Coordinates of C-alpha atoms and ligand atoms in Angstrom, one line a residue:
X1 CA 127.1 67.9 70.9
X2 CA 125.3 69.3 73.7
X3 CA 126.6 72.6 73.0
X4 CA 126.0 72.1 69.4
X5 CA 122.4 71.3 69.3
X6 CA 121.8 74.4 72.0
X7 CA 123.3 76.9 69.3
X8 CA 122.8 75.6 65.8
X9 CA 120.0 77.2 63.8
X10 CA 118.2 75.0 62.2
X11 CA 119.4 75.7 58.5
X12 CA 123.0 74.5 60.3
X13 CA 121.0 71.3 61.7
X14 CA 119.8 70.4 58.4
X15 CA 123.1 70.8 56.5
X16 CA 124.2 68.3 59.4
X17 CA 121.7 65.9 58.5
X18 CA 122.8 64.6 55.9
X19 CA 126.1 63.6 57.6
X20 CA 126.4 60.1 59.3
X21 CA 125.7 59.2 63.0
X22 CA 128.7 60.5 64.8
X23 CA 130.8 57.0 66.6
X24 CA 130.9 56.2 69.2
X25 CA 133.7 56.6 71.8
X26 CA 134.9 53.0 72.5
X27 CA 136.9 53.1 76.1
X28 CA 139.4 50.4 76.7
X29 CA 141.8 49.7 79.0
X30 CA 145.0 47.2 78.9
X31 CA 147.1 46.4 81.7
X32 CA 150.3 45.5 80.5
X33 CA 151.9 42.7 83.3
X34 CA 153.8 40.0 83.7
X35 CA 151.9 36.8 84.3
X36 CA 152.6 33.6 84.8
X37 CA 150.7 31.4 82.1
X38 CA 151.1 27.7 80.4
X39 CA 149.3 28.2 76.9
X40 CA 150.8 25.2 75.8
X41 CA 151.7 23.5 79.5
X42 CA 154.8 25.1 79.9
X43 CA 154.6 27.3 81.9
X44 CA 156.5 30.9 81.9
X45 CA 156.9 34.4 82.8
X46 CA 154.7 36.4 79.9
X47 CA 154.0 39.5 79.0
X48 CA 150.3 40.5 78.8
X49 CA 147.2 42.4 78.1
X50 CA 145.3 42.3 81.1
X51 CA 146.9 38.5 82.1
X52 CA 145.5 36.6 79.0
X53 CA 147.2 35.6 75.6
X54 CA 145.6 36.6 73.9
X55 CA 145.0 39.8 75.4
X56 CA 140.9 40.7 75.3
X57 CA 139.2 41.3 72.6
X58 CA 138.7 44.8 71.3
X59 CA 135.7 45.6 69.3
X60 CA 134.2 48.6 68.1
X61 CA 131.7 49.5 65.2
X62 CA 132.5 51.4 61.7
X63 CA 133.0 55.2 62.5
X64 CA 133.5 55.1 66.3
X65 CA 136.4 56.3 67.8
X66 CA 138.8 53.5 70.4
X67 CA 140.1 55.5 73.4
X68 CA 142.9 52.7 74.8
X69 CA 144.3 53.2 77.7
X70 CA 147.6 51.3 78.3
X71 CA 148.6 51.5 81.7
X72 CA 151.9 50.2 82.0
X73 CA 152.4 47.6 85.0
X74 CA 155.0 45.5 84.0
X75 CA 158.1 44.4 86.7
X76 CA 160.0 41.1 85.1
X77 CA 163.2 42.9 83.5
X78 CA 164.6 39.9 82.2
X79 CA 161.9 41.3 79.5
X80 CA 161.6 44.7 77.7
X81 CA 159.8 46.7 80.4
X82 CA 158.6 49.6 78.7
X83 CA 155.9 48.8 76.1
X84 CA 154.2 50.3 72.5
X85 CA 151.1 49.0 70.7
X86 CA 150.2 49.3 67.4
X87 CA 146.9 48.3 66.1
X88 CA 147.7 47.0 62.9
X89 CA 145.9 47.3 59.4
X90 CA 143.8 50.3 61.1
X91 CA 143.3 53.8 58.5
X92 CA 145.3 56.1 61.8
X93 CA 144.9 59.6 60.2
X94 CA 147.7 61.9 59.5
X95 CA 145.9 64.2 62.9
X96 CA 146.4 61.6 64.9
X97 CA 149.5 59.6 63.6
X98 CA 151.1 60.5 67.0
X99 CA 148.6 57.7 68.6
X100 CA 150.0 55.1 66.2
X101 CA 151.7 53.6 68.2
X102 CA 155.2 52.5 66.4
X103 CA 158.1 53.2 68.5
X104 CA 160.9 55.5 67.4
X105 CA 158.5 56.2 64.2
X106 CA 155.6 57.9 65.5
X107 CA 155.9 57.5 69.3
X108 CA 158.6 56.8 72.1
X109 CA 157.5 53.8 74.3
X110 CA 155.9 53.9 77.8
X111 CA 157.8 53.5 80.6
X112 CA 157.4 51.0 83.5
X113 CA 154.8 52.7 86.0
X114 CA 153.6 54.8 82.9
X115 CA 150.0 55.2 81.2
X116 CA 149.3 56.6 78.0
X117 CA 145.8 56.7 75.7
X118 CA 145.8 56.4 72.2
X119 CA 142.7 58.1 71.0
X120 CA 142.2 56.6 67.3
X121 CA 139.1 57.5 65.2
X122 CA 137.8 55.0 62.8
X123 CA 137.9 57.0 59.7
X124 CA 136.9 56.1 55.9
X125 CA 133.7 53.8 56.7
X126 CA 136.9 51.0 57.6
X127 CA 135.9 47.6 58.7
X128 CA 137.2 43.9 59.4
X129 CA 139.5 42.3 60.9
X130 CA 142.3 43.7 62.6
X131 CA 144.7 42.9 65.9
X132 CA 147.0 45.2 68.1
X133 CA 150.5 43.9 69.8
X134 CA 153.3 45.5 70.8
X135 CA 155.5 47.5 68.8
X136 CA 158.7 47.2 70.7
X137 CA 161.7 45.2 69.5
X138 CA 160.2 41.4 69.5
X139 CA 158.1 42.0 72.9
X140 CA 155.1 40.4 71.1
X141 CA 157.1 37.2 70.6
X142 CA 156.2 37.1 75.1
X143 CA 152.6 37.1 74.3
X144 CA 151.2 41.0 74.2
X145 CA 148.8 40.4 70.9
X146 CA 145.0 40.1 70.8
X147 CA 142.5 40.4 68.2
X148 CA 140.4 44.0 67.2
X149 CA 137.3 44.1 65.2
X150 CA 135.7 46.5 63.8
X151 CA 131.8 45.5 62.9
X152 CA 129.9 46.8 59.9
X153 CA 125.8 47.0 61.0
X154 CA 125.3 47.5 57.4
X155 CA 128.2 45.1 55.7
X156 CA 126.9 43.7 52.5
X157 CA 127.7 40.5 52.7
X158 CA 125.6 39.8 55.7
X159 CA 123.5 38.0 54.1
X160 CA 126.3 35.2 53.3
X161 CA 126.5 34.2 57.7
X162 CA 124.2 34.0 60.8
X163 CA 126.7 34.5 63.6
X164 CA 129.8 36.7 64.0
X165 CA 130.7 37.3 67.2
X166 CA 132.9 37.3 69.9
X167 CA 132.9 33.7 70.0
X168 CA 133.7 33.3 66.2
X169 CA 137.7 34.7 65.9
X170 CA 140.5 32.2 65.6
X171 CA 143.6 33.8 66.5
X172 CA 146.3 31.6 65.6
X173 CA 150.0 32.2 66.5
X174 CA 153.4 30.9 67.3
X175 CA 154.7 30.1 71.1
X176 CA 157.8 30.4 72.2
X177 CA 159.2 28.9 76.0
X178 CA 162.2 31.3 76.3
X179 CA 161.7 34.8 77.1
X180 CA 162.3 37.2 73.2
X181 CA 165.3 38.9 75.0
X182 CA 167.1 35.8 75.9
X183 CA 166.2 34.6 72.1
X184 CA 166.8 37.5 70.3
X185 CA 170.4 37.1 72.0
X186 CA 170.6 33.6 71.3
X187 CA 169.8 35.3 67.1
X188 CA 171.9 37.6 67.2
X189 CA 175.0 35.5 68.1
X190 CA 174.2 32.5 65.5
X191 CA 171.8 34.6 62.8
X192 CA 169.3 31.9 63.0
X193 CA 166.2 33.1 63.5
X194 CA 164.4 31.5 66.6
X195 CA 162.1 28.4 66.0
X196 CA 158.7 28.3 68.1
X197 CA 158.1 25.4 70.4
X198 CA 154.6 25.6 69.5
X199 CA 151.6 26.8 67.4
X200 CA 148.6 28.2 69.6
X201 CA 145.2 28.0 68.5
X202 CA 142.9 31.3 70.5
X203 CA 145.7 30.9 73.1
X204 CA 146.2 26.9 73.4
X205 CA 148.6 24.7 71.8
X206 CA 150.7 21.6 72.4
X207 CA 154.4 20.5 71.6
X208 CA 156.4 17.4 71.2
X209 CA 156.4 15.5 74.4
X210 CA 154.4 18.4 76.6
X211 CA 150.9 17.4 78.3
X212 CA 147.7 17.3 76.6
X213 CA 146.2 21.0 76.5
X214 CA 142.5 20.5 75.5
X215 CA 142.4 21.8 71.8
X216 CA 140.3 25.0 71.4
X217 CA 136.9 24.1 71.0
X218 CA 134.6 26.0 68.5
X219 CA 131.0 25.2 69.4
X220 CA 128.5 25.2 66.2
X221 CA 124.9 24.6 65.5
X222 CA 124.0 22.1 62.0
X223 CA 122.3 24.1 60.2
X224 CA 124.1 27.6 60.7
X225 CA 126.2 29.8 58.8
X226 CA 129.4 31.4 60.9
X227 CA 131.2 34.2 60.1
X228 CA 135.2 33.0 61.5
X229 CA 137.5 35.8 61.4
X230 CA 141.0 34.5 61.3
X231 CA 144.2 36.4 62.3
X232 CA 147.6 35.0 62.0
X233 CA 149.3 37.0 65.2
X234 CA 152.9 35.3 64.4
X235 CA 155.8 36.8 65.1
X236 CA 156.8 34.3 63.0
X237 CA 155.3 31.7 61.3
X238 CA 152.9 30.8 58.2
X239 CA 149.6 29.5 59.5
X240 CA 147.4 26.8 56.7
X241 CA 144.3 27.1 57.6
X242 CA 141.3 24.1 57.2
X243 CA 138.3 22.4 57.9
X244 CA 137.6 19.0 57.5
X245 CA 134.8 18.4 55.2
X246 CA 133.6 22.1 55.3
X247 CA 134.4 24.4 52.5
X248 CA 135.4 28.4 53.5
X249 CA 134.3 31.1 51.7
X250 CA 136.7 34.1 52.0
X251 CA 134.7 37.3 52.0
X252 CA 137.4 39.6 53.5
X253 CA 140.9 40.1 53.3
X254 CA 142.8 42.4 55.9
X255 CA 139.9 44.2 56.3
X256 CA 138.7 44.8 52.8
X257 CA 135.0 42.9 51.9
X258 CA 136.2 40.9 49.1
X259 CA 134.0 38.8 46.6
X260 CA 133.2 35.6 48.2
X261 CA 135.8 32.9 46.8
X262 CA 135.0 29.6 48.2
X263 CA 138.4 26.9 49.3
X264 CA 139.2 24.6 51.1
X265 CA 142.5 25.5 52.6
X266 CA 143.9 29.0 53.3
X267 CA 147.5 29.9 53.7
X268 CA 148.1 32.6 55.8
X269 CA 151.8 34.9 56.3
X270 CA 152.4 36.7 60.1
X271 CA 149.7 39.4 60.6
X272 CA 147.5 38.6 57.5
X273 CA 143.7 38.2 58.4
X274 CA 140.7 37.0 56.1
X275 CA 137.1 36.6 57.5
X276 CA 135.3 33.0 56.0
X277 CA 132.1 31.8 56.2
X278 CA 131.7 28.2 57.2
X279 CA 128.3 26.7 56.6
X280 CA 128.0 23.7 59.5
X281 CA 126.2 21.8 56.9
X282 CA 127.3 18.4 57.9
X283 CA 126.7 15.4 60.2
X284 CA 126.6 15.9 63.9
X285 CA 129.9 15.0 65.0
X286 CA 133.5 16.3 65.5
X287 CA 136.0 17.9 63.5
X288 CA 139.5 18.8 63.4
X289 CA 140.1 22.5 62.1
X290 CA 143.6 22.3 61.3
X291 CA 146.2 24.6 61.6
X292 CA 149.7 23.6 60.5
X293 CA 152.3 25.7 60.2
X294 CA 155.9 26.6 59.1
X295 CA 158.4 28.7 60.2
X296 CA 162.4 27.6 60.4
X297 CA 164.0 24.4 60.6
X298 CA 162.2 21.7 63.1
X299 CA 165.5 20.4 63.3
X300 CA 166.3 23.8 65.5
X301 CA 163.7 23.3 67.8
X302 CA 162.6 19.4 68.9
X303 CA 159.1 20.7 70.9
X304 CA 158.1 21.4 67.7
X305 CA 155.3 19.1 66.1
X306 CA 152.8 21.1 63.3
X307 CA 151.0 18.8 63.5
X308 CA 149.7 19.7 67.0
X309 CA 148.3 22.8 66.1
X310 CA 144.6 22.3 66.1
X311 CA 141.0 22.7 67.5
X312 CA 137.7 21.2 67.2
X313 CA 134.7 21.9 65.5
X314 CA 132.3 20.2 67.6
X315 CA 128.3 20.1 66.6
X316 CA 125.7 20.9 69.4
X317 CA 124.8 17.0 69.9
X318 CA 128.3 15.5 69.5
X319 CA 130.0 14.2 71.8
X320 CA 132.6 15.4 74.2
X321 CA 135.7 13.6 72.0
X322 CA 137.9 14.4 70.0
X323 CA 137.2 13.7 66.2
X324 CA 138.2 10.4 64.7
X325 CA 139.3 11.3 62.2
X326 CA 143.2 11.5 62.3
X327 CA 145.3 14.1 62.7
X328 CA 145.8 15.8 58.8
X329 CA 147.8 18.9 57.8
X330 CA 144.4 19.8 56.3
X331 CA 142.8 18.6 52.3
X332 CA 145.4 16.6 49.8
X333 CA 144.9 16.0 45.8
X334 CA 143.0 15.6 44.2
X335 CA 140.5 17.5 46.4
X336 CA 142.8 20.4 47.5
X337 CA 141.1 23.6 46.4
X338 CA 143.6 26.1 48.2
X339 CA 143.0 29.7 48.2
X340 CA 145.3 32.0 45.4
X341 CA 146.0 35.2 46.6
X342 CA 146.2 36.5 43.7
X343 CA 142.7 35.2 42.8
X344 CA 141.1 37.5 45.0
X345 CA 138.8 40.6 44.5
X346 CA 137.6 43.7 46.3
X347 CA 133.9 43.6 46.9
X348 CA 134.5 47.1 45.6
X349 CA 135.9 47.2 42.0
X350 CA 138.5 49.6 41.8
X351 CA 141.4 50.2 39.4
X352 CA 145.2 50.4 40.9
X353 CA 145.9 54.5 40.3
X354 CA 148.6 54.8 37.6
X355 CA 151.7 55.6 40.1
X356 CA 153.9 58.8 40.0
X357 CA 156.4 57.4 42.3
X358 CA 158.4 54.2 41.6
X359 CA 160.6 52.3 44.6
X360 CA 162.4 49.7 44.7
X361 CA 163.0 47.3 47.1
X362 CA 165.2 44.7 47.2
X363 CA 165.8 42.6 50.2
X364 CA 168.9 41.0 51.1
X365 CA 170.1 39.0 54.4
X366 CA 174.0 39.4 55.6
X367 CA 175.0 35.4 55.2
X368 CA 175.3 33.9 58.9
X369 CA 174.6 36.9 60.6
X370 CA 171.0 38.9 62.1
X371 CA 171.2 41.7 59.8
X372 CA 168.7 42.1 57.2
X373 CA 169.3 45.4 54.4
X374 CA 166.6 46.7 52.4
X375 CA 168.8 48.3 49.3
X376 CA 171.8 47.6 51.3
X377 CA 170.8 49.4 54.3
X378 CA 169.3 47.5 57.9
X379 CA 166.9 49.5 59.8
X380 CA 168.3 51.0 63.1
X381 CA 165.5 52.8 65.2
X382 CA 167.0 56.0 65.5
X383 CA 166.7 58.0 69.2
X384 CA 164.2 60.5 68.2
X385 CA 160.7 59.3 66.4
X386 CA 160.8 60.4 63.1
X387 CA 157.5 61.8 63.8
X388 CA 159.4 64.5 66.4
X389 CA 161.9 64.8 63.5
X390 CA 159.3 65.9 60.8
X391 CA 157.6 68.3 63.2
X392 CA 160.9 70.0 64.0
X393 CA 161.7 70.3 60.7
X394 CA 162.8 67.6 58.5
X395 CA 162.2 68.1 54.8
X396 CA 164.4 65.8 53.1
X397 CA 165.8 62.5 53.5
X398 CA 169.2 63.9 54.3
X399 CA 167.6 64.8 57.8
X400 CA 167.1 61.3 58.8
X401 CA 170.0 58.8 59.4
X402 CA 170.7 56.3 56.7
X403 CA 170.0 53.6 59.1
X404 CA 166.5 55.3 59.3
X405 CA 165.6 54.1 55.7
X406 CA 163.3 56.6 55.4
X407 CA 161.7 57.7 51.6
X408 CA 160.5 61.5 51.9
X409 CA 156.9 61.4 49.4
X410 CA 154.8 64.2 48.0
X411 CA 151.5 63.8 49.7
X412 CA 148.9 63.3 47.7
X413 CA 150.6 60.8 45.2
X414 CA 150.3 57.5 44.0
X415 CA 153.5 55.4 44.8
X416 CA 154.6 52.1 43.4
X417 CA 156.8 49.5 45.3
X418 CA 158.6 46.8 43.3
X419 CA 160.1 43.9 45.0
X420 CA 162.2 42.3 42.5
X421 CA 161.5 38.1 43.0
X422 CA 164.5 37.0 45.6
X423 CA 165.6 33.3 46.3
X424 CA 164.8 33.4 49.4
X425 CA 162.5 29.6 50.6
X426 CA 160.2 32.0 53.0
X427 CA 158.7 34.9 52.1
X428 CA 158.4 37.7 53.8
X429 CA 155.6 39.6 55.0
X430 CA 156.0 43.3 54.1
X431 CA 153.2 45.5 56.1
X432 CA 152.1 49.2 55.3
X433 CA 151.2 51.2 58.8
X434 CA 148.5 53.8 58.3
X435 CA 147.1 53.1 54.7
X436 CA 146.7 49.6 52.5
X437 CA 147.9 49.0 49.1
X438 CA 146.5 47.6 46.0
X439 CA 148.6 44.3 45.7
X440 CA 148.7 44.7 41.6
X441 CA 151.6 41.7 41.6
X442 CA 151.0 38.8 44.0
X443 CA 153.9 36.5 44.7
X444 CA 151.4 33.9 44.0
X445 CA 151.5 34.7 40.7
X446 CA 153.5 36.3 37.4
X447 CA 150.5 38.0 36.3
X448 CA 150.3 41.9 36.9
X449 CA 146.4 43.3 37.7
X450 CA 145.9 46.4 38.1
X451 CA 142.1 46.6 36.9
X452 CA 141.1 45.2 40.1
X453 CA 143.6 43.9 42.3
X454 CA 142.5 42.7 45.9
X455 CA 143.8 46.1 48.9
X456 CA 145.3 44.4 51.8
X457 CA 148.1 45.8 54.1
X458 CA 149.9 42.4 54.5
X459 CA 151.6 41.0 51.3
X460 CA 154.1 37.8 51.1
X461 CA 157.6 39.2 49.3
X462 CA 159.3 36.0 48.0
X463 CA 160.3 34.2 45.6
X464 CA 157.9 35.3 42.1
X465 CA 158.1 39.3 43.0
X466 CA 155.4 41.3 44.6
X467 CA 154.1 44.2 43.6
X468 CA 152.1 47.3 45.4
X469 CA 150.7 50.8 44.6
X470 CA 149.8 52.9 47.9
X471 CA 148.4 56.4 48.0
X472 CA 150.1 59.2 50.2
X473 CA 146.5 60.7 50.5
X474 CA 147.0 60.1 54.5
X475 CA 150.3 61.8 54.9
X476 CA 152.6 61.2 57.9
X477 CA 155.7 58.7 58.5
X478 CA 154.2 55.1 58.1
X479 CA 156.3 51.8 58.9
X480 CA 156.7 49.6 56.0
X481 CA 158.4 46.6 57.1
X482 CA 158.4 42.7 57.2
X483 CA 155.8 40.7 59.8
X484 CA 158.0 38.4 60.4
X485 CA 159.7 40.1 63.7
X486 CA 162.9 39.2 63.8
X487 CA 163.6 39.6 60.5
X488 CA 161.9 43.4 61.6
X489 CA 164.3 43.8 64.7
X490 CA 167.1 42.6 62.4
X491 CA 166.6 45.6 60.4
X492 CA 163.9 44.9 57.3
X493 CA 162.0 47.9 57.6
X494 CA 161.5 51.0 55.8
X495 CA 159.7 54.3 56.9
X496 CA 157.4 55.8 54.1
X497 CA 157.2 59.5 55.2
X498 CA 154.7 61.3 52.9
X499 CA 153.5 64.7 53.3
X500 CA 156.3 66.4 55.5
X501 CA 154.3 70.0 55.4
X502 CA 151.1 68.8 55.4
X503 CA 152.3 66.4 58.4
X504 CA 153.0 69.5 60.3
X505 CA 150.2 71.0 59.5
X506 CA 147.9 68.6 61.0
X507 CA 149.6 66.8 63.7
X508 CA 149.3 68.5 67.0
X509 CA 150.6 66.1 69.5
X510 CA 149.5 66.3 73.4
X511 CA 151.4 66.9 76.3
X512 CA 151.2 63.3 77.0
X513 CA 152.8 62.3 73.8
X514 CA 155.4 64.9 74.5
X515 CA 156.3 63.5 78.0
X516 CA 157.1 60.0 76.4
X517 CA 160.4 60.5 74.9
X518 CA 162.3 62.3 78.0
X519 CA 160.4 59.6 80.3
X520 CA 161.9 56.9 78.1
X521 CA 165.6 58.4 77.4
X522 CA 165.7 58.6 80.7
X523 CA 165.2 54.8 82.0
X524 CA 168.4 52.9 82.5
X525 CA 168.9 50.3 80.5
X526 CA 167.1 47.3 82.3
X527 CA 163.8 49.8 82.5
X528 CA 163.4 50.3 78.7
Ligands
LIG1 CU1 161.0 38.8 56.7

């Protein structure tokens, strides 16, 4: 800018004007190690952000740019030892898709002993909610998630809360006691997917017969208006989130400001978010905020107890108790007023574009075994990222394996994806990379809107059929895949690469990018 403002005449300085404030730069860094940690009281070898799960908190404002450096530290190879994060639900533009983070898609892992930066600008005025984990096989499932926000200083709804801060997230997720290796082993040989010992509630959680973790405590004032941002960061499991005796208004939805809508209880699938505002408009006391979840038989895992997953909402002049009220999975009839997904609105009206592309998907497991196909096929990450593919070359789908699942799109389209409805008991969480889609059918319901149909990136594929329009205005090779992650690492993912030309055109990857795939091909086994 320096350099700018010394040169520019001032006709140039007024055409700038007009323009918004540039971002700013937002400089983090992770170190990724093994620490030994007891979220729940039992304790384990983990792999972490900086030594927390959650890993810190990353927030940044609307229009600045995050600058993350990962340094790779990690040294327990009974885990994966090279690493990947993707920051999911964030707009990556096509320039710098090579900083997205999915491995064998966009980018080859990090080594041990590694760093790399992923320089990601926050493009098209995007705000909300968001989280980053690793991208690697099931490594999340050992505890490498945390929570990303992006803040609007001029959101419109800020009139609806008081407080939104760093002490207003609730990160909910599923805990596991065995390392994901020794699990995804354990998966592969029975094709039953892992049960979680427990639920965590920001990091803390208790199971069947394990000590008594103090429950998360959410401090309030009477009288105030909180903004909670919620973020299920499952590998797994469906979250139901509520309150008792407050009411939450839902005024965002995977980052997109939605019209307030005011429940009671909020179901939530593996990597969904939605911002609610909870006004603390009752008597001083305690109270649970309760967190139940689901996610595979109990019967396959005794630790765990839904039950248990939990915290506090405690008013400034209660006491230091628990509530006594009992332990609830949250509101019954007749005062259930749960949310509908497919009740939901955009702040923002806007129609679903009419597509020009139609897909699609059906999604069908291999009985007894860990294979999942999407049209008969089960995602294999191929050798070379698909991004390195496209920028030697690849026009057509017949330059990508089979097991690459990969649709080749004309940029600049509108595409539809129809999941026919399945009989499948859990739905599964199919998320776009790079873009979100108008959500025209929910699997909530049988009704198809496409006048104004909520834009999310995370959508529940089950049972009643989902459908979802996406544009290919942001061209480059973008995961599209189920949340839940073993049902991902099983092979339920596609890869929607639009734009190959224009992909080339605009991606210039650095050195740094470059070095990662020989550093990683080269790793023995045990290192990768
Ligand atoms: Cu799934």
């Amino acid at each position: 800018m320096k350099f700018l403002a010394a040169t520019a005449s001032a006709a140039l300085l007024a055409l700038l004007k007009p323009h918004p404030v540039l971002g700013a730069t937002v400089p983090v860094t992770l170190d990724i190690i093994n620490a030994v940690g007891a979220p729940d009281g039992f304790s384990r070898s983990m792999v972490t952000a900086n030594g927390t799960y959650p890993g810190p908190l990353i927030t940044a404002n609307k229009g600045d740019t995050l600058v993350v450096t990962v340094n790779n530290k990690l040294t327990d190879d009974t885990m994966r030892m090279s690493t990947s994060l993707d920051f999911d639900g964030i707009f990556v533009e096509t320039a710098n898709s090579f900083d997205e983070g999915s491995s064998f898609v966009t980018a080859c892992p990090i080594a041990p002993n590694a760093s790399y930066t992923y320089t990601i600008p926050l493009v098209n005025d995007q705000t909300g909610t968001f989280w980053y984990h690793s991208q690697l096989s099931v490594q999340y499932v050992d505890g490498l998630r945390g929570s990303l926000v992006v803040y609007d200083p001029e959101d419109p709804l800020a009139d609806l809360y008081d407080v939104d801060d760093e002490n207003t997230i609730w990160a909910v997720g599923d805990w596991w006691h065995n390392t994901s290796t020794s699990m995804l082993v354990t998966y592969v040989a029975s094709g039953i997917v892992p049960v979680s010992d427990t639920g965590t509630f920001n990091g803390v959680g208790r199971f069947n017969g394990g000590p008594e973790v103090p429950f998360y405590v959410q401090n309030v004032v009477a009288g105030t208006r909180y903004r909670f941002r919620i973020i299920n960061q499952s590998a797994r499991n469906v979250f139901t989130m509520s309150v008792d005796s407050h009411n939450l208004t839902v005024i965002e939805t995977d980052g997109t400001p939605t019209t307030p809508m005011t429940v009671n209880e909020i179901e939530m699938l593996a990597g969904q978010r939605y911002s609610v505002v909870l006004e603390a408009n009752q008597p001083v006391d305690n109270y649970w905020i309760n967190a139940p979840y689901t996610g595979g038989s109990p019967a396959n895992n005794l630790n765990q107890n839904a039950t248990l997953a939990r915290a506090i909402l405690r008013y400034q002049g209660a006491p230091d108790a628990d509530p006594s009220a009992p332990m609830s999975l949250g509101p019954a009839e007749p005062g259930l007023n749960a949310l509908v997904e497919a009740n939901l609105r955009p702040l923002v009206a806007q129609a679903a574009p009419e597509p020009d592309i139609n897909i699609t998907l059906n999604l069908v497991v291999t009985a007894g075994r860990a294979q999942w196909n999407v049209n008969n096929v089960s995602y294999l990450p191929p050798s070379v990222p698909t991004l390195l593919k496209i920028l030697d070359g690849a026009n057509s789908a017949s330059d990508f394996n089979v097991t690459e699942n990969t649709f080749v799109l004309p940029a600049n389209k509108t595409v539809q994806v129809i999941f026919p409805p399945s009989d499948d008991d859990e739905a599964h969480p199919f998320h776009l990379h790079g873009n979100n889609f108008w959500l025209v059918k929910s699997n909530t319901t049988d009704v198809i809107n496409t006048a104004n149909p909520i834009r999310r990136d995370v959508a529940g594929v089950g049972a009643e059929g989902t459908i979802v329009r996406f544009s290919t205005n942001n061209p480059g090779p973008w995961f599209f895949h189920c949340h839940i992650f073993w049902h991902f690492q099983a092979g339920l993912a596609t890869v929607m690469a639009s734009g190959l030309e224009e992909t080339r055109e605009q991606v210039h990857p650095s050195q740094a990018w470059d070095a990662l795939c020989p550093a990683y091909d080269a790793l023995p086994a045990n290192l990768q």
